[in-house]
Short mmCIF file of C-alpha atoms and ligand atoms in Angstrom, two decimals:
data_model
loop_
_atom_site.label_atom_id
_atom_site.label_comp_id
_atom_site.label_asym_id
_atom_site.label_seq_id
_atom_site.Cartn_x
_atom_site.Cartn_y
_atom_site.Cartn_z
CA MET A 81 -12.11 21.94 33.84
CA ARG A 82 -8.41 21.04 33.99
CA LEU A 83 -6.82 22.22 30.76
CA ILE A 84 -3.59 21.60 28.87
CA ILE A 85 -2.92 23.77 25.82
CA ASP A 86 -0.47 22.83 23.04
CA THR A 87 0.39 25.79 20.87
CA ASP A 88 2.51 27.31 18.08
CA ALA A 89 1.70 30.88 19.25
CA GLY A 90 0.84 32.59 17.03
CA ILE A 91 -1.44 35.62 17.19
CA ASP A 92 -4.71 33.69 17.22
CA ASP A 93 -3.18 31.13 19.58
CA ALA A 94 -2.42 33.96 22.01
CA GLN A 95 -6.07 35.04 21.96
CA ALA A 96 -7.20 31.44 22.54
CA ILE A 97 -4.83 31.13 25.51
CA MET A 98 -6.08 34.46 26.91
CA MET A 99 -9.66 33.17 26.58
CA ALA A 100 -8.84 30.05 28.60
CA LEU A 101 -6.90 31.94 31.27
CA ALA A 102 -9.83 34.30 31.81
CA HIS A 103 -12.55 31.64 31.90
CA PRO A 104 -14.07 30.88 35.29
CA GLY A 105 -13.97 27.28 36.44
CA VAL A 106 -10.99 26.47 34.21
CA THR A 107 -7.44 25.89 35.41
CA VAL A 108 -4.81 25.97 32.71
CA GLU A 109 -2.31 23.55 34.20
CA ALA A 110 0.28 23.42 31.42
CA ILE A 111 1.09 25.06 28.10
CA THR A 112 3.24 23.02 25.75
CA CYS A 113 4.95 24.68 22.79
CA VAL A 114 5.64 23.37 19.30
CA THR A 115 7.17 24.71 16.09
CA GLY A 116 4.53 25.82 13.63
CA ASN A 117 3.74 29.45 12.85
CA VAL A 118 7.25 30.24 14.10
CA HIS A 119 10.06 28.18 15.65
CA VAL A 120 9.39 26.82 19.13
CA ASP A 121 12.20 29.05 20.46
CA LYS A 122 9.95 32.01 19.57
CA VAL A 123 6.72 30.29 20.62
CA VAL A 124 7.96 29.90 24.22
CA PRO A 125 8.59 33.61 24.88
CA ASN A 126 5.33 34.44 23.10
CA VAL A 127 3.44 32.23 25.55
CA LEU A 128 5.37 33.67 28.51
CA THR A 129 4.40 37.16 27.34
CA VAL A 130 0.72 36.17 27.25
CA LEU A 131 1.07 34.99 30.86
CA ASP A 132 2.57 38.39 31.75
CA VAL A 133 -0.33 40.21 30.12
CA MET A 134 -2.93 38.01 31.81
CA ARG A 135 -1.02 37.95 35.14
CA ALA A 136 -1.27 34.17 35.17
CA ASP A 137 1.18 31.58 36.46
CA VAL A 138 1.21 28.45 34.30
CA PRO A 139 4.16 26.12 33.63
CA VAL A 140 5.33 26.36 30.03
CA TYR A 141 7.21 23.56 28.28
CA ARG A 142 9.33 23.61 25.11
CA GLY A 143 8.46 20.83 22.69
CA ALA A 144 9.29 19.65 19.19
CA ALA A 145 11.47 22.00 17.15
CA LEU A 146 10.65 20.40 13.80
CA PRO A 147 7.82 18.34 12.26
CA LEU A 148 8.28 14.56 12.33
CA VAL A 149 9.09 14.27 8.63
CA ALA A 150 8.01 17.39 6.70
CA ASP A 151 10.35 20.26 5.93
CA TRP A 152 9.46 23.44 7.84
CA SER A 153 9.51 27.18 7.23
CA PRO A 154 7.96 29.97 9.36
CA GLU A 155 4.69 31.76 8.58
CA VAL A 156 6.07 35.28 9.00
CA HIS A 157 3.52 36.75 6.56
CA VAL A 158 0.72 35.67 8.90
CA HIS A 159 2.18 36.11 12.38
CA GLY A 160 5.27 38.31 11.88
CA GLU A 161 8.91 37.41 12.51
CA ASP A 162 8.39 36.99 16.25
CA GLY A 163 5.04 35.20 15.94
CA LEU A 164 3.15 37.98 17.77
CA GLY A 165 2.83 40.50 14.97
CA ASP A 166 6.24 42.16 15.60
CA TRP A 167 4.47 44.59 17.94
CA LYS A 168 6.91 47.47 18.61
CA ASP A 169 5.60 47.94 22.18
CA ARG A 170 5.94 44.29 23.10
CA PRO A 171 7.12 44.12 26.73
CA PRO A 172 10.08 41.78 27.48
CA THR A 173 9.31 38.83 29.72
CA GLN A 174 11.28 37.79 32.80
CA ARG A 175 9.68 34.36 32.87
CA HIS A 176 11.29 31.08 31.80
CA ALA A 177 10.04 27.74 30.53
CA GLU A 178 10.37 24.57 32.61
CA SER A 179 13.35 22.34 31.86
CA GLU A 180 11.18 19.25 31.22
CA HIS A 181 10.44 18.49 27.55
CA ALA A 182 6.83 19.17 26.55
CA VAL A 183 6.21 15.59 25.45
CA ASN A 184 7.41 14.21 28.77
CA ALA A 185 5.25 16.75 30.58
CA LEU A 186 2.16 15.73 28.58
CA ILE A 187 2.70 12.06 29.47
CA ARG A 188 3.49 12.82 33.13
CA LEU A 189 0.38 14.94 33.58
CA ALA A 190 -1.92 12.41 31.90
CA ASN A 191 -0.52 9.62 34.06
CA ALA A 192 -0.82 11.71 37.22
CA ALA A 193 -4.50 12.45 36.58
CA PRO A 194 -5.97 9.94 34.15
CA GLY A 195 -9.27 11.06 32.65
CA GLU A 196 -8.97 14.56 34.10
CA TYR A 197 -7.41 16.76 31.42
CA THR A 198 -8.95 18.44 28.43
CA LEU A 199 -6.22 18.87 25.82
CA VAL A 200 -6.59 21.65 23.26
CA ALA A 201 -4.09 21.67 20.37
CA LEU A 202 -3.72 24.93 18.47
CA GLY A 203 -0.78 24.13 16.19
CA PRO A 204 0.82 21.21 14.37
CA LEU A 205 0.30 17.95 16.26
CA THR A 206 3.97 17.00 16.58
CA ASN A 207 4.05 16.98 20.40
CA ILE A 208 0.76 15.10 20.59
CA ALA A 209 1.89 12.41 18.15
CA LEU A 210 5.18 11.95 20.01
CA ALA A 211 3.29 11.58 23.30
CA CYS A 212 1.08 8.92 21.69
CA GLN A 213 4.15 7.06 20.42
CA LEU A 214 6.11 7.31 23.66
CA ASP A 215 3.10 6.23 25.76
CA PRO A 216 0.38 4.46 23.74
CA SER A 217 -1.96 4.76 26.74
CA PHE A 218 -1.77 8.58 26.57
CA PRO A 219 -4.97 9.10 24.51
CA SER A 220 -6.99 6.90 26.87
CA LYS A 221 -5.97 9.12 29.80
CA ILE A 222 -7.12 12.38 28.16
CA ARG A 223 -10.71 13.37 28.96
CA GLN A 224 -11.29 15.30 25.71
CA PHE A 225 -8.99 16.19 22.80
CA VAL A 226 -9.87 19.26 20.74
CA PHE A 227 -7.77 20.57 17.88
CA MET A 228 -7.84 23.42 15.42
CA GLY A 229 -6.93 21.99 12.06
CA GLY A 230 -8.00 20.36 8.87
CA THR A 231 -10.45 21.04 6.08
CA THR A 232 -13.99 19.72 5.76
CA HIS A 233 -14.44 20.55 2.07
CA ALA A 234 -10.86 20.75 0.75
CA MET A 235 -10.70 24.55 1.11
CA GLY A 236 -7.18 24.80 2.45
CA ASN A 237 -4.94 27.74 3.30
CA THR A 238 -1.54 26.33 2.28
CA PRO A 239 0.39 25.67 -0.97
CA ASN A 240 -1.41 22.30 -1.05
CA LEU A 241 -4.78 23.78 -1.91
CA THR A 242 -6.78 21.19 0.05
CA ALA A 243 -4.70 21.35 3.26
CA GLU A 244 -4.99 23.57 6.34
CA PHE A 245 -1.73 24.79 7.93
CA ASN A 246 -1.63 22.83 11.21
CA ILE A 247 -2.10 19.53 9.40
CA TYR A 248 0.00 20.50 6.36
CA CYS A 249 2.89 21.53 8.61
CA ASP A 250 3.14 18.01 10.08
CA PRO A 251 0.88 15.54 8.21
CA GLU A 252 2.48 12.45 9.76
CA ALA A 253 1.83 13.80 13.27
CA ALA A 254 -1.79 14.50 12.41
CA TYR A 255 -2.23 11.05 10.87
CA MET A 256 -0.77 9.36 13.95
CA THR A 257 -2.80 11.50 16.36
CA LEU A 258 -6.17 10.90 14.68
CA ARG A 259 -5.36 7.19 14.57
CA ALA A 260 -4.40 7.11 18.26
CA PHE A 261 -7.32 9.02 19.84
CA PRO A 262 -10.63 7.11 19.91
CA LEU A 263 -12.42 10.46 19.49
CA SER A 264 -11.11 13.96 18.69
CA THR A 265 -13.01 17.21 18.18
CA MET A 266 -11.97 19.12 15.05
CA LEU A 267 -12.43 22.84 14.34
CA SER A 268 -11.60 23.22 10.65
CA TRP A 269 -10.51 26.05 8.40
CA GLU A 270 -13.89 26.18 6.62
CA THR A 271 -15.68 26.48 9.96
CA THR A 272 -13.26 29.30 10.75
CA LEU A 273 -14.14 31.04 7.46
CA GLN A 274 -17.85 30.75 8.25
CA HIS A 275 -17.61 32.29 11.74
CA PRO A 276 -15.66 35.58 11.69
CA PHE A 277 -16.27 38.61 13.90
CA GLY A 278 -17.55 41.55 11.85
CA TRP A 279 -15.00 44.36 11.59
CA PRO A 280 -17.08 46.78 13.72
CA GLU A 281 -17.35 44.12 16.43
CA TRP A 282 -13.61 43.36 16.20
CA ASN A 283 -12.74 47.05 16.45
CA ALA A 284 -15.01 47.44 19.47
CA LEU A 285 -13.12 44.63 21.22
CA CYS A 286 -9.78 46.25 20.37
CA ASP A 287 -11.01 49.53 21.86
CA THR A 288 -11.70 47.94 25.24
CA ASN A 289 -9.77 49.93 27.84
CA SER A 290 -7.57 47.19 29.31
CA PRO A 291 -3.96 45.92 29.05
CA ALA A 292 -5.27 42.68 27.50
CA ALA A 293 -7.11 44.58 24.76
CA ARG A 294 -4.09 46.80 24.08
CA PHE A 295 -1.94 43.66 23.78
CA MET A 296 -4.45 42.01 21.46
CA LYS A 297 -4.76 45.13 19.29
CA GLY A 298 -1.00 45.66 19.20
CA THR A 299 -0.16 42.10 18.23
CA SER A 300 -2.93 41.43 15.69
CA GLY A 301 -2.08 44.09 13.08
CA VAL A 302 -0.22 41.71 10.75
CA THR A 303 -3.11 39.24 10.74
CA VAL A 304 -5.75 41.98 10.30
CA ASP A 305 -3.86 43.40 7.31
CA LEU A 306 -3.55 39.94 5.74
CA ILE A 307 -7.22 39.06 6.29
CA GLN A 308 -8.32 42.38 4.83
CA SER A 309 -6.02 41.93 1.85
CA TYR A 310 -7.83 38.66 1.12
CA ARG A 311 -11.15 40.57 1.47
CA PHE A 312 -12.51 38.08 4.01
CA ASN A 313 -15.75 39.33 5.52
CA GLY A 314 -14.41 39.72 9.05
CA TYR A 315 -11.73 38.87 11.62
CA LEU A 316 -10.95 35.13 11.51
CA LEU A 317 -10.78 33.10 14.71
CA PRO A 318 -9.22 29.66 14.04
CA ASP A 319 -7.67 28.84 17.40
CA PRO A 320 -10.14 30.91 19.47
CA LEU A 321 -13.06 28.95 17.99
CA ALA A 322 -11.39 25.66 18.92
CA MET A 323 -10.77 26.93 22.45
CA ALA A 324 -14.31 28.29 22.74
CA VAL A 325 -15.95 24.96 21.91
CA ALA A 326 -13.62 23.21 24.36
CA LEU A 327 -14.50 25.66 27.14
CA LYS A 328 -18.22 25.79 26.28
CA PRO A 329 -19.39 22.76 24.26
CA ASP A 330 -22.88 24.29 24.11
CA LEU A 331 -21.48 26.83 21.64
CA VAL A 332 -21.49 24.06 19.02
CA ARG A 333 -24.61 24.54 16.91
CA ALA A 334 -24.02 21.72 14.39
CA SER A 335 -21.54 18.87 14.12
CA GLY A 336 -21.10 15.37 12.80
CA THR A 337 -18.95 12.39 13.75
CA TYR A 338 -17.05 10.70 10.96
CA TYR A 339 -13.97 8.66 10.22
CA VAL A 340 -11.18 11.12 9.39
CA THR A 341 -7.62 10.42 8.31
CA VAL A 342 -4.83 12.44 6.69
CA GLU A 343 -3.45 12.22 3.16
CA LEU A 344 0.31 11.75 3.34
CA ASN A 345 1.30 11.21 -0.30
CA GLY A 346 -0.80 13.33 -2.65
CA ALA A 347 1.25 15.57 -4.91
CA TYR A 348 -1.41 18.25 -4.52
CA THR A 349 -3.22 17.04 -1.39
CA ARG A 350 -0.60 16.02 1.18
CA GLY A 351 -1.90 17.29 4.54
CA GLN A 352 -5.59 17.13 3.59
CA THR A 353 -7.93 15.74 6.20
CA VAL A 354 -9.96 13.09 4.38
CA ILE A 355 -13.48 12.70 5.80
CA ASP A 356 -15.63 9.60 5.30
CA TYR A 357 -19.00 11.41 5.28
CA ARG A 358 -20.91 8.39 3.96
CA ALA A 359 -19.32 5.74 6.23
CA ARG A 360 -17.93 3.81 3.24
CA SER A 361 -14.44 3.11 4.62
CA GLY A 362 -15.39 0.51 7.18
CA HIS A 363 -13.46 2.49 9.80
CA ALA A 364 -15.16 3.54 13.03
CA PRO A 365 -15.89 7.28 13.30
CA ASN A 366 -13.04 8.97 15.23
CA VAL A 367 -13.56 12.71 14.83
CA HIS A 368 -16.36 14.99 15.99
CA VAL A 369 -16.35 17.63 13.21
CA VAL A 370 -17.69 20.99 14.37
CA GLN A 371 -19.67 22.62 11.57
CA GLU A 372 -21.51 25.55 13.16
CA VAL A 373 -20.66 27.66 16.21
CA ASP A 374 -22.57 30.32 18.18
CA THR A 375 -20.35 33.28 17.26
CA ALA A 376 -22.16 35.57 19.68
CA GLY A 377 -21.17 33.21 22.47
CA VAL A 378 -17.54 33.35 21.32
CA TYR A 379 -17.75 37.14 21.29
CA ALA A 380 -18.88 37.07 24.92
CA LEU A 381 -15.78 35.02 25.77
CA TYR A 382 -13.62 37.71 24.15
CA GLN A 383 -15.40 40.42 26.13
CA GLN A 384 -14.72 38.38 29.28
CA MET A 385 -11.01 37.95 28.55
CA LEU A 386 -10.48 41.62 27.65
CA ALA A 387 -12.30 43.07 30.65
O1 RIB B 473 -4.69 27.33 9.75
C1 RIB B 473 -4.82 28.09 10.94
C2 RIB B 473 -3.91 27.57 12.00
O2 RIB B 473 -2.56 27.73 11.58
C3 RIB B 473 -4.01 28.35 13.33
O3 RIB B 473 -3.73 27.48 14.39
C4 RIB B 473 -2.92 29.37 13.21
O4 RIB B 473 -2.41 29.79 14.48
C5 RIB B 473 -1.87 28.58 12.47
O5 RIB B 473 -1.16 27.77 13.43
CA1 CA B 474 -1.96 28.04 15.97
#
């Protein structure tokens, strides 16, 4: 599998990237960065640091610094000021991003190897939407597009109660992206809520004796504290679940394919993914909605990446 990852890293993004870098038979050929959890100028060094930890060499590209239309503010309460949990022992990186803009890199790579790349988006879809606008043939040259984002039953995690962060952060980009790709695979917030690691299992992973595990434990404290403050029943895995089903589609236990679009105007619902479950819209189904995942299989991917 030839993989491109678009990310707003992000603590859970970092774990998803680690999972891909450690997976046999997968080459991560580019990582494109976008503003989301934190500004893209913080996302880039976060990704470079993950490459240091995993001793991997992957070109990293800086992308969109702001959503297409929406106002933006960082999610410091979820990912810390630096986007990696403000870990005091964070090592500095000597690496640098490429000079090419992320959107140009996405288009160049797709044109250089049409039908070859799996594209996994872990943040707002700003870069992806811009690629689709700059080169309308871009979606047709991507083998599979998987994204973490959206809600399947209006249980959001943003001030708009029905909207999930990646879509809420740039609703126009999400709308344009879902319209442009003939078929996307969506890993929603509700599916995230239904598939946590239990705390004992999470702690066992963090106690793995490896630099990767020490990095993961050190950077995830902010998120763990937040999750536990909300009394969720385990460690939540939004981006890692999306990456896991891209790497191993057989981890999907239940799914459905529906027409999905994005609300752009609702006073309370802007950024909601609107799903046509009963095929009443007349639009062709465009999104493969993942509903159940083999969490034990995802856990095995974590054990692999932390070894
Ligand atoms: O809503 C969860 C998503 O928002 C994840 O991608 C997380 O990293 C944040 O970007
Ligand atoms: Ca993310």
